[in-house]
Amino acid sequence: MNDQVQARNTSAGLTIWLTGLSGAGKSTLAALLTDRLREQGQAVEWLDGDVLRRNLGRGLGFSREDRFENIRRAVYLAGMLNRHGVITIVSVISPYAEMRSYARQALPGFVEVYVDCPLPVCEARDVKGLYAKARSREIPAFTGISDPYEAPADPELTLYTAEQTPEECIEELISWLTEHRLYPM
Ligand code: ADP
């Protein structure tokens, strides 16, 4: 086993946890970051909220308990990937501070990134047409409209997607990881 492989296997792992409102830019940034890190030869997996719900969260709704259970499953998977030296990018609304602190204590290499975008901007983007449905009450318990979003009080990094391009956000994130010696692994 060469030194680099050994270093990976013994490292604490790295999970980049993107939290924010629907439409804030989590998936856009996660996709770009995944591509960028892969180009640089890193082992990376991206766990997206919608994909997780489709594959591991069937039957789960949007009550606080179900949202928490969805996060618990994502954390379990991220931990498993981390143990195999895979950088894991998780893009999930994760609206409650309690669920993010659960992820933080469960994952040694946890980096919380607040994808910050004002609600009116997210609503104007309305990427999936969900805000319109939430306003008309067709969708109940929609984060930011009829369900809470507890903004992170002390994230490792905040990215302002209403003020910067996705590429600028990714540059900032990779610089932060590099400065804190979390990347490259
Ligand atoms: P989420 O995954 O948070 O629900 P999406 O990534 O699906 O959000 O949608 C975000 C939308 O905002 C996309 O249409 C994207 O092109 C746009 N956008 C504009 N600026 C940014 C930025 N700096 N970062 C991420 N997305 C941005």
PDB file of C-alpha atoms and ligand atoms in Angstrom:
ATOM      1  CA  MET A   1       0.000   0.000   0.000  1.00  0.00           C
ATOM      2  CA  ASN A   2       1.552   3.336  -0.926  1.00  0.00           C
ATOM      3  CA  ASP A   3       1.670   6.251   1.496  1.00  0.00           C
ATOM      4  CA  GLN A   4      -1.103   8.143  -0.205  1.00  0.00           C
ATOM      5  CA  VAL A   5      -3.543   5.230  -0.033  1.00  0.00           C
ATOM      6  CA  GLN A   6      -2.635   4.575   3.574  1.00  0.00           C
ATOM      7  CA  ALA A   7      -3.198   8.247   4.438  1.00  0.00           C
ATOM      8  CA  ARG A   8      -6.648   8.068   2.892  1.00  0.00           C
ATOM      9  CA  ASN A   9      -7.628   4.911   4.737  1.00  0.00           C
ATOM     10  CA  THR A  10      -6.646   6.292   8.111  1.00  0.00           C
ATOM     11  CA  SER A  11      -8.025   9.815   7.656  1.00  0.00           C
ATOM     12  CA  ALA A  12     -11.148  10.963   9.469  1.00  0.00           C
ATOM     13  CA  GLY A  13     -12.887  11.384   6.134  1.00  0.00           C
ATOM     14  CA  LEU A  14     -14.554  14.456   4.740  1.00  0.00           C
ATOM     15  CA  THR A  15     -18.242  15.218   4.421  1.00  0.00           C
ATOM     16  CA  ILE A  16     -19.240  18.522   2.863  1.00  0.00           C
ATOM     17  CA  TRP A  17     -22.757  19.181   4.079  1.00  0.00           C
ATOM     18  CA  LEU A  18     -24.707  21.728   2.022  1.00  0.00           C
ATOM     19  CA  THR A  19     -27.758  23.066   3.825  1.00  0.00           C
ATOM     20  CA  GLY A  20     -30.183  25.745   2.664  1.00  0.00           C
ATOM     21  CA  LEU A  21     -33.641  26.479   1.335  1.00  0.00           C
ATOM     22  CA  SER A  22     -35.082  24.728  -1.691  1.00  0.00           C
ATOM     23  CA  GLY A  23     -33.719  26.508  -4.753  1.00  0.00           C
ATOM     24  CA  ALA A  24     -30.809  28.044  -2.830  1.00  0.00           C
ATOM     25  CA  GLY A  25     -28.321  26.229  -5.071  1.00  0.00           C
ATOM     26  CA  LYS A  26     -27.304  23.127  -3.113  1.00  0.00           C
ATOM     27  CA  SER A  27     -27.615  20.669  -6.010  1.00  0.00           C
ATOM     28  CA  THR A  28     -26.026  23.043  -8.510  1.00  0.00           C
ATOM     29  CA  LEU A  29     -23.023  23.531  -6.243  1.00  0.00           C
ATOM     30  CA  ALA A  30     -22.825  19.843  -5.311  1.00  0.00           C
ATOM     31  CA  ALA A  31     -22.779  18.808  -8.985  1.00  0.00           C
ATOM     32  CA  LEU A  32     -20.037  21.314  -9.818  1.00  0.00           C
ATOM     33  CA  LEU A  33     -17.992  20.362  -6.780  1.00  0.00           C
ATOM     34  CA  THR A  34     -18.317  16.649  -7.549  1.00  0.00           C
ATOM     35  CA  ASP A  35     -17.040  17.231 -11.086  1.00  0.00           C
ATOM     36  CA  ARG A  36     -14.212  19.454  -9.913  1.00  0.00           C
ATOM     37  CA  LEU A  37     -12.952  17.026  -7.264  1.00  0.00           C
ATOM     38  CA  ARG A  38     -13.237  14.050  -9.619  1.00  0.00           C
ATOM     39  CA  GLU A  39     -11.229  15.887 -12.264  1.00  0.00           C
ATOM     40  CA  GLN A  40      -8.556  16.257  -9.619  1.00  0.00           C
ATOM     41  CA  GLY A  41      -8.524  12.481  -9.084  1.00  0.00           C
ATOM     42  CA  GLN A  42     -10.422  12.329  -5.785  1.00  0.00           C
ATOM     43  CA  ALA A  43     -12.877   9.587  -4.886  1.00  0.00           C
ATOM     44  CA  VAL A  44     -16.168  11.467  -4.422  1.00  0.00           C
ATOM     45  CA  GLU A  45     -19.821  10.590  -3.926  1.00  0.00           C
ATOM     46  CA  TRP A  46     -22.706  13.025  -3.974  1.00  0.00           C
ATOM     47  CA  LEU A  47     -25.762  12.257  -1.865  1.00  0.00           C
ATOM     48  CA  ASP A  48     -28.586  14.520  -3.015  1.00  0.00           C
ATOM     49  CA  GLY A  49     -31.725  15.011  -0.963  1.00  0.00           C
ATOM     50  CA  ASP A  50     -34.166  14.157  -3.752  1.00  0.00           C
ATOM     51  CA  VAL A  51     -32.182  11.078  -4.814  1.00  0.00           C
ATOM     52  CA  LEU A  52     -31.875   9.880  -1.224  1.00  0.00           C
ATOM     53  CA  ARG A  53     -35.597  10.221  -0.701  1.00  0.00           C
ATOM     54  CA  ARG A  54     -36.322   8.248  -3.876  1.00  0.00           C
ATOM     55  CA  ASN A  55     -33.937   5.417  -3.040  1.00  0.00           C
ATOM     56  CA  LEU A  56     -33.591   5.164   0.726  1.00  0.00           C
ATOM     57  CA  GLY A  57     -36.464   7.222   2.028  1.00  0.00           C
ATOM     58  CA  ARG A  58     -39.509   5.676   0.477  1.00  0.00           C
ATOM     59  CA  GLY A  59     -42.478   6.094   2.780  1.00  0.00           C
ATOM     60  CA  LEU A  60     -40.906   9.013   4.612  1.00  0.00           C
ATOM     61  CA  GLY A  61     -42.841  12.272   4.621  1.00  0.00           C
ATOM     62  CA  PHE A  62     -41.978  15.760   5.782  1.00  0.00           C
ATOM     63  CA  SER A  63     -42.847  15.697   9.476  1.00  0.00           C
ATOM     64  CA  ARG A  64     -39.983  16.611  11.770  1.00  0.00           C
ATOM     65  CA  GLU A  65     -39.536  12.911  12.651  1.00  0.00           C
ATOM     66  CA  ASP A  66     -39.484  11.762   9.028  1.00  0.00           C
ATOM     67  CA  ARG A  67     -37.111  14.529   7.995  1.00  0.00           C
ATOM     68  CA  PHE A  68     -34.826  13.478  10.837  1.00  0.00           C
ATOM     69  CA  GLU A  69     -34.988   9.816   9.812  1.00  0.00           C
ATOM     70  CA  ASN A  70     -34.045  10.786   6.251  1.00  0.00           C
ATOM     71  CA  ILE A  71     -31.007  12.642   7.601  1.00  0.00           C
ATOM     72  CA  ARG A  72     -30.048   9.753   9.882  1.00  0.00           C
ATOM     73  CA  ARG A  73     -29.882   7.477   6.830  1.00  0.00           C
ATOM     74  CA  ALA A  74     -27.784   9.991   4.897  1.00  0.00           C
ATOM     75  CA  VAL A  75     -25.378  10.295   7.834  1.00  0.00           C
ATOM     76  CA  TYR A  76     -25.043   6.524   8.081  1.00  0.00           C
ATOM     77  CA  LEU A  77     -24.176   6.294   4.399  1.00  0.00           C
ATOM     78  CA  ALA A  78     -21.779   9.256   4.521  1.00  0.00           C
ATOM     79  CA  GLY A  79     -19.953   7.667   7.458  1.00  0.00           C
ATOM     80  CA  MET A  80     -19.572   4.417   5.564  1.00  0.00           C
ATOM     81  CA  LEU A  81     -18.222   6.203   2.484  1.00  0.00           C
ATOM     82  CA  ASN A  82     -15.867   8.291   4.621  1.00  0.00           C
ATOM     83  CA  ARG A  83     -14.382   5.148   6.156  1.00  0.00           C
ATOM     84  CA  HIS A  84     -13.378   4.089   2.651  1.00  0.00           C
ATOM     85  CA  GLY A  85     -11.682   7.404   1.906  1.00  0.00           C
ATOM     86  CA  VAL A  86     -14.492   8.765  -0.234  1.00  0.00           C
ATOM     87  CA  ILE A  87     -15.181  12.494   0.027  1.00  0.00           C
ATOM     88  CA  THR A  88     -18.930  12.760   0.487  1.00  0.00           C
ATOM     89  CA  ILE A  89     -20.975  15.741  -0.593  1.00  0.00           C
ATOM     90  CA  VAL A  90     -24.445  15.855   0.949  1.00  0.00           C
ATOM     91  CA  SER A  91     -26.993  18.345  -0.407  1.00  0.00           C
ATOM     92  CA  VAL A  92     -30.098  18.260   1.754  1.00  0.00           C
ATOM     93  CA  ILE A  93     -32.282  21.064   3.098  1.00  0.00           C
ATOM     94  CA  SER A  94     -31.710  19.705   6.644  1.00  0.00           C
ATOM     95  CA  PRO A  95     -33.836  22.500   8.143  1.00  0.00           C
ATOM     96  CA  TYR A  96     -33.358  21.791  11.851  1.00  0.00           C
ATOM     97  CA  ALA A  97     -30.221  22.733  13.785  1.00  0.00           C
ATOM     98  CA  GLU A  98     -30.626  19.544  15.804  1.00  0.00           C
ATOM     99  CA  MET A  99     -30.299  17.285  12.758  1.00  0.00           C
ATOM    100  CA  ARG A 100     -27.186  19.114  11.597  1.00  0.00           C
ATOM    101  CA  SER A 101     -25.585  18.821  15.023  1.00  0.00           C
ATOM    102  CA  TYR A 102     -26.418  15.114  14.937  1.00  0.00           C
ATOM    103  CA  ALA A 103     -24.549  14.860  11.614  1.00  0.00           C
ATOM    104  CA  ARG A 104     -21.661  16.886  13.043  1.00  0.00           C
ATOM    105  CA  GLN A 105     -21.164  14.615  16.044  1.00  0.00           C
ATOM    106  CA  ALA A 106     -21.542  11.431  13.952  1.00  0.00           C
ATOM    107  CA  LEU A 107     -19.096  12.422  11.195  1.00  0.00           C
ATOM    108  CA  PRO A 108     -15.537  13.323  12.241  1.00  0.00           C
ATOM    109  CA  GLY A 109     -14.742  15.257   9.047  1.00  0.00           C
ATOM    110  CA  PHE A 110     -17.959  17.276   8.951  1.00  0.00           C
ATOM    111  CA  VAL A 111     -17.936  20.638   7.163  1.00  0.00           C
ATOM    112  CA  GLU A 112     -21.217  22.550   7.304  1.00  0.00           C
ATOM    113  CA  VAL A 113     -21.733  24.869   4.360  1.00  0.00           C
ATOM    114  CA  TYR A 114     -24.691  27.212   4.522  1.00  0.00           C
ATOM    115  CA  VAL A 115     -25.948  27.838   0.991  1.00  0.00           C
ATOM    116  CA  ASP A 116     -27.485  31.185   1.784  1.00  0.00           C
ATOM    117  CA  CYS A 117     -30.022  32.702  -0.558  1.00  0.00           C
ATOM    118  CA  PRO A 118     -32.912  35.000   0.450  1.00  0.00           C
ATOM    119  CA  LEU A 119     -36.316  33.355   0.300  1.00  0.00           C
ATOM    120  CA  PRO A 120     -37.665  35.825  -2.314  1.00  0.00           C
ATOM    121  CA  VAL A 121     -34.788  34.931  -4.635  1.00  0.00           C
ATOM    122  CA  CYS A 122     -35.350  31.176  -4.155  1.00  0.00           C
ATOM    123  CA  GLU A 123     -39.029  31.743  -4.770  1.00  0.00           C
ATOM    124  CA  ALA A 124     -38.389  33.782  -7.914  1.00  0.00           C
ATOM    125  CA  ARG A 125     -36.094  31.028  -9.222  1.00  0.00           C
ATOM    126  CA  ASP A 126     -38.696  28.381  -8.351  1.00  0.00           C
ATOM    127  CA  VAL A 127     -36.576  25.767 -10.127  1.00  0.00           C
ATOM    128  CA  LYS A 128     -39.081  22.957  -9.660  1.00  0.00           C
ATOM    129  CA  GLY A 129     -42.301  24.966  -9.388  1.00  0.00           C
ATOM    130  CA  LEU A 130     -42.614  23.928  -5.753  1.00  0.00           C
ATOM    131  CA  TYR A 131     -42.910  27.394  -4.217  1.00  0.00           C
ATOM    132  CA  ALA A 132     -45.981  28.159  -6.309  1.00  0.00           C
ATOM    133  CA  LYS A 133     -47.538  24.909  -5.084  1.00  0.00           C
ATOM    134  CA  ALA A 134     -46.525  25.666  -1.500  1.00  0.00           C
ATOM    135  CA  ARG A 135     -48.124  29.132  -1.678  1.00  0.00           C
ATOM    136  CA  SER A 136     -51.355  27.664  -3.005  1.00  0.00           C
ATOM    137  CA  ARG A 137     -51.212  25.055  -0.204  1.00  0.00           C
ATOM    138  CA  GLU A 138     -51.067  22.233  -2.731  1.00  0.00           C
ATOM    139  CA  ILE A 139     -47.861  21.212  -0.936  1.00  0.00           C
ATOM    140  CA  PRO A 140     -48.110  21.369   2.862  1.00  0.00           C
ATOM    141  CA  ALA A 141     -45.160  21.766   5.271  1.00  0.00           C
ATOM    142  CA  PHE A 142     -42.889  23.376   2.703  1.00  0.00           C
ATOM    143  CA  THR A 143     -39.620  24.677   4.156  1.00  0.00           C
ATOM    144  CA  GLY A 144     -39.486  28.477   4.267  1.00  0.00           C
ATOM    145  CA  ILE A 145     -43.203  28.871   3.524  1.00  0.00           C
ATOM    146  CA  SER A 146     -45.163  26.663   5.886  1.00  0.00           C
ATOM    147  CA  ASP A 147     -42.377  24.805   7.705  1.00  0.00           C
ATOM    148  CA  PRO A 148     -39.319  26.137   9.533  1.00  0.00           C
ATOM    149  CA  TYR A 149     -35.779  26.596   8.307  1.00  0.00           C
ATOM    150  CA  GLU A 150     -33.323  27.200  11.128  1.00  0.00           C
ATOM    151  CA  ALA A 151     -30.374  28.968   9.510  1.00  0.00           C
ATOM    152  CA  PRO A 152     -27.005  27.670  10.755  1.00  0.00           C
ATOM    153  CA  ALA A 153     -25.664  29.757  13.630  1.00  0.00           C
ATOM    154  CA  ASP A 154     -22.019  28.826  13.171  1.00  0.00           C
ATOM    155  CA  PRO A 155     -21.341  27.037   9.883  1.00  0.00           C
ATOM    156  CA  GLU A 156     -17.791  26.444   8.695  1.00  0.00           C
ATOM    157  CA  LEU A 157     -18.596  28.470   5.593  1.00  0.00           C
ATOM    158  CA  THR A 158     -21.471  30.484   4.112  1.00  0.00           C
ATOM    159  CA  LEU A 159     -21.877  30.832   0.357  1.00  0.00           C
ATOM    160  CA  TYR A 160     -24.078  33.643  -0.945  1.00  0.00           C
ATOM    161  CA  THR A 161     -25.615  32.319  -4.124  1.00  0.00           C
ATOM    162  CA  ALA A 162     -27.676  35.436  -4.855  1.00  0.00           C
ATOM    163  CA  GLU A 163     -24.488  37.489  -5.030  1.00  0.00           C
ATOM    164  CA  GLN A 164     -21.949  35.146  -6.609  1.00  0.00           C
ATOM    165  CA  THR A 165     -21.879  32.773  -9.557  1.00  0.00           C
ATOM    166  CA  PRO A 166     -21.787  29.013  -8.904  1.00  0.00           C
ATOM    167  CA  GLU A 167     -18.158  28.951 -10.107  1.00  0.00           C
ATOM    168  CA  GLU A 168     -17.186  31.691  -7.640  1.00  0.00           C
ATOM    169  CA  CYS A 169     -18.897  29.792  -4.822  1.00  0.00           C
ATOM    170  CA  ILE A 170     -16.990  26.606  -5.697  1.00  0.00           C
ATOM    171  CA  GLU A 171     -13.666  28.480  -5.832  1.00  0.00           C
ATOM    172  CA  GLU A 172     -14.384  29.878  -2.386  1.00  0.00           C
ATOM    173  CA  LEU A 173     -15.291  26.451  -1.016  1.00  0.00           C
ATOM    174  CA  ILE A 174     -12.226  24.697  -2.425  1.00  0.00           C
ATOM    175  CA  SER A 175      -9.981  27.519  -1.152  1.00  0.00           C
ATOM    176  CA  TRP A 176     -11.491  27.179   2.297  1.00  0.00           C
ATOM    177  CA  LEU A 177     -10.944  23.400   2.330  1.00  0.00           C
ATOM    178  CA  THR A 178      -7.379  23.827   1.126  1.00  0.00           C
ATOM    179  CA  GLU A 179      -6.581  26.538   3.699  1.00  0.00           C
ATOM    180  CA  HIS A 180      -7.897  24.287   6.456  1.00  0.00           C
ATOM    181  CA  ARG A 181      -5.831  21.372   5.147  1.00  0.00           C
ATOM    182  CA  LEU A 182      -8.900  19.217   4.582  1.00  0.00           C
ATOM    183  CA  TYR A 183      -8.279  19.001   0.871  1.00  0.00           C
ATOM    184  CA  PRO A 184      -6.626  17.386  -1.028  1.00  0.00           C
ATOM    185  CA  MET A 185      -6.941  14.350   1.235  1.00  0.00           C
TER     186      MET A 185
HETATM  187  P1  ADP B   1     -31.412  23.357  -4.375  1.00  0.00           P
HETATM  188  O1  ADP B   1     -30.644  22.120  -4.676  1.00  0.00           O
HETATM  189  O2  ADP B   1     -30.827  24.163  -3.224  1.00  0.00           O
HETATM  190  O3  ADP B   1     -32.890  23.148  -4.222  1.00  0.00           O
HETATM  191  P2  ADP B   1     -30.880  24.020  -7.149  1.00  0.00           P
HETATM  192  O4  ADP B   1     -29.391  23.846  -7.251  1.00  0.00           O
HETATM  193  O5  ADP B   1     -31.765  22.914  -7.642  1.00  0.00           O
HETATM  194  O6  ADP B   1     -31.242  24.382  -5.623  1.00  0.00           O
HETATM  195  O7  ADP B   1     -31.319  25.374  -7.903  1.00  0.00           O
HETATM  196  C1  ADP B   1     -30.624  26.578  -7.735  1.00  0.00           C
HETATM  197  C2  ADP B   1     -30.880  27.489  -8.943  1.00  0.00           C
HETATM  198  O8  ADP B   1     -30.193  28.734  -8.718  1.00  0.00           O
HETATM  199  C3  ADP B   1     -30.336  26.925 -10.232  1.00  0.00           C
HETATM  200  O9  ADP B   1     -31.232  27.250 -11.270  1.00  0.00           O
HETATM  201  C4  ADP B   1     -28.992  27.688 -10.414  1.00  0.00           C
HETATM  202  O10 ADP B   1     -28.619  27.804 -11.756  1.00  0.00           O
HETATM  203  C5  ADP B   1     -29.316  29.042  -9.803  1.00  0.00           C
HETATM  204  N1  ADP B   1     -28.143  29.761  -9.270  1.00  0.00           N
HETATM  205  C6  ADP B   1     -27.814  31.048  -9.512  1.00  0.00           C
HETATM  206  N2  ADP B   1     -26.692  31.411  -8.883  1.00  0.00           N
HETATM  207  C7  ADP B   1     -26.272  30.328  -8.201  1.00  0.00           C
HETATM  208  C8  ADP B   1     -25.134  30.081  -7.365  1.00  0.00           C
HETATM  209  N3  ADP B   1     -24.209  30.999  -7.080  1.00  0.00           N
HETATM  210  N4  ADP B   1     -25.016  28.833  -6.837  1.00  0.00           N
HETATM  211  C9  ADP B   1     -25.936  27.885  -7.095  1.00  0.00           C
HETATM  212  N5  ADP B   1     -27.024  28.050  -7.878  1.00  0.00           N
HETATM  213  C10 ADP B   1     -27.202  29.272  -8.444  1.00  0.00           C
END
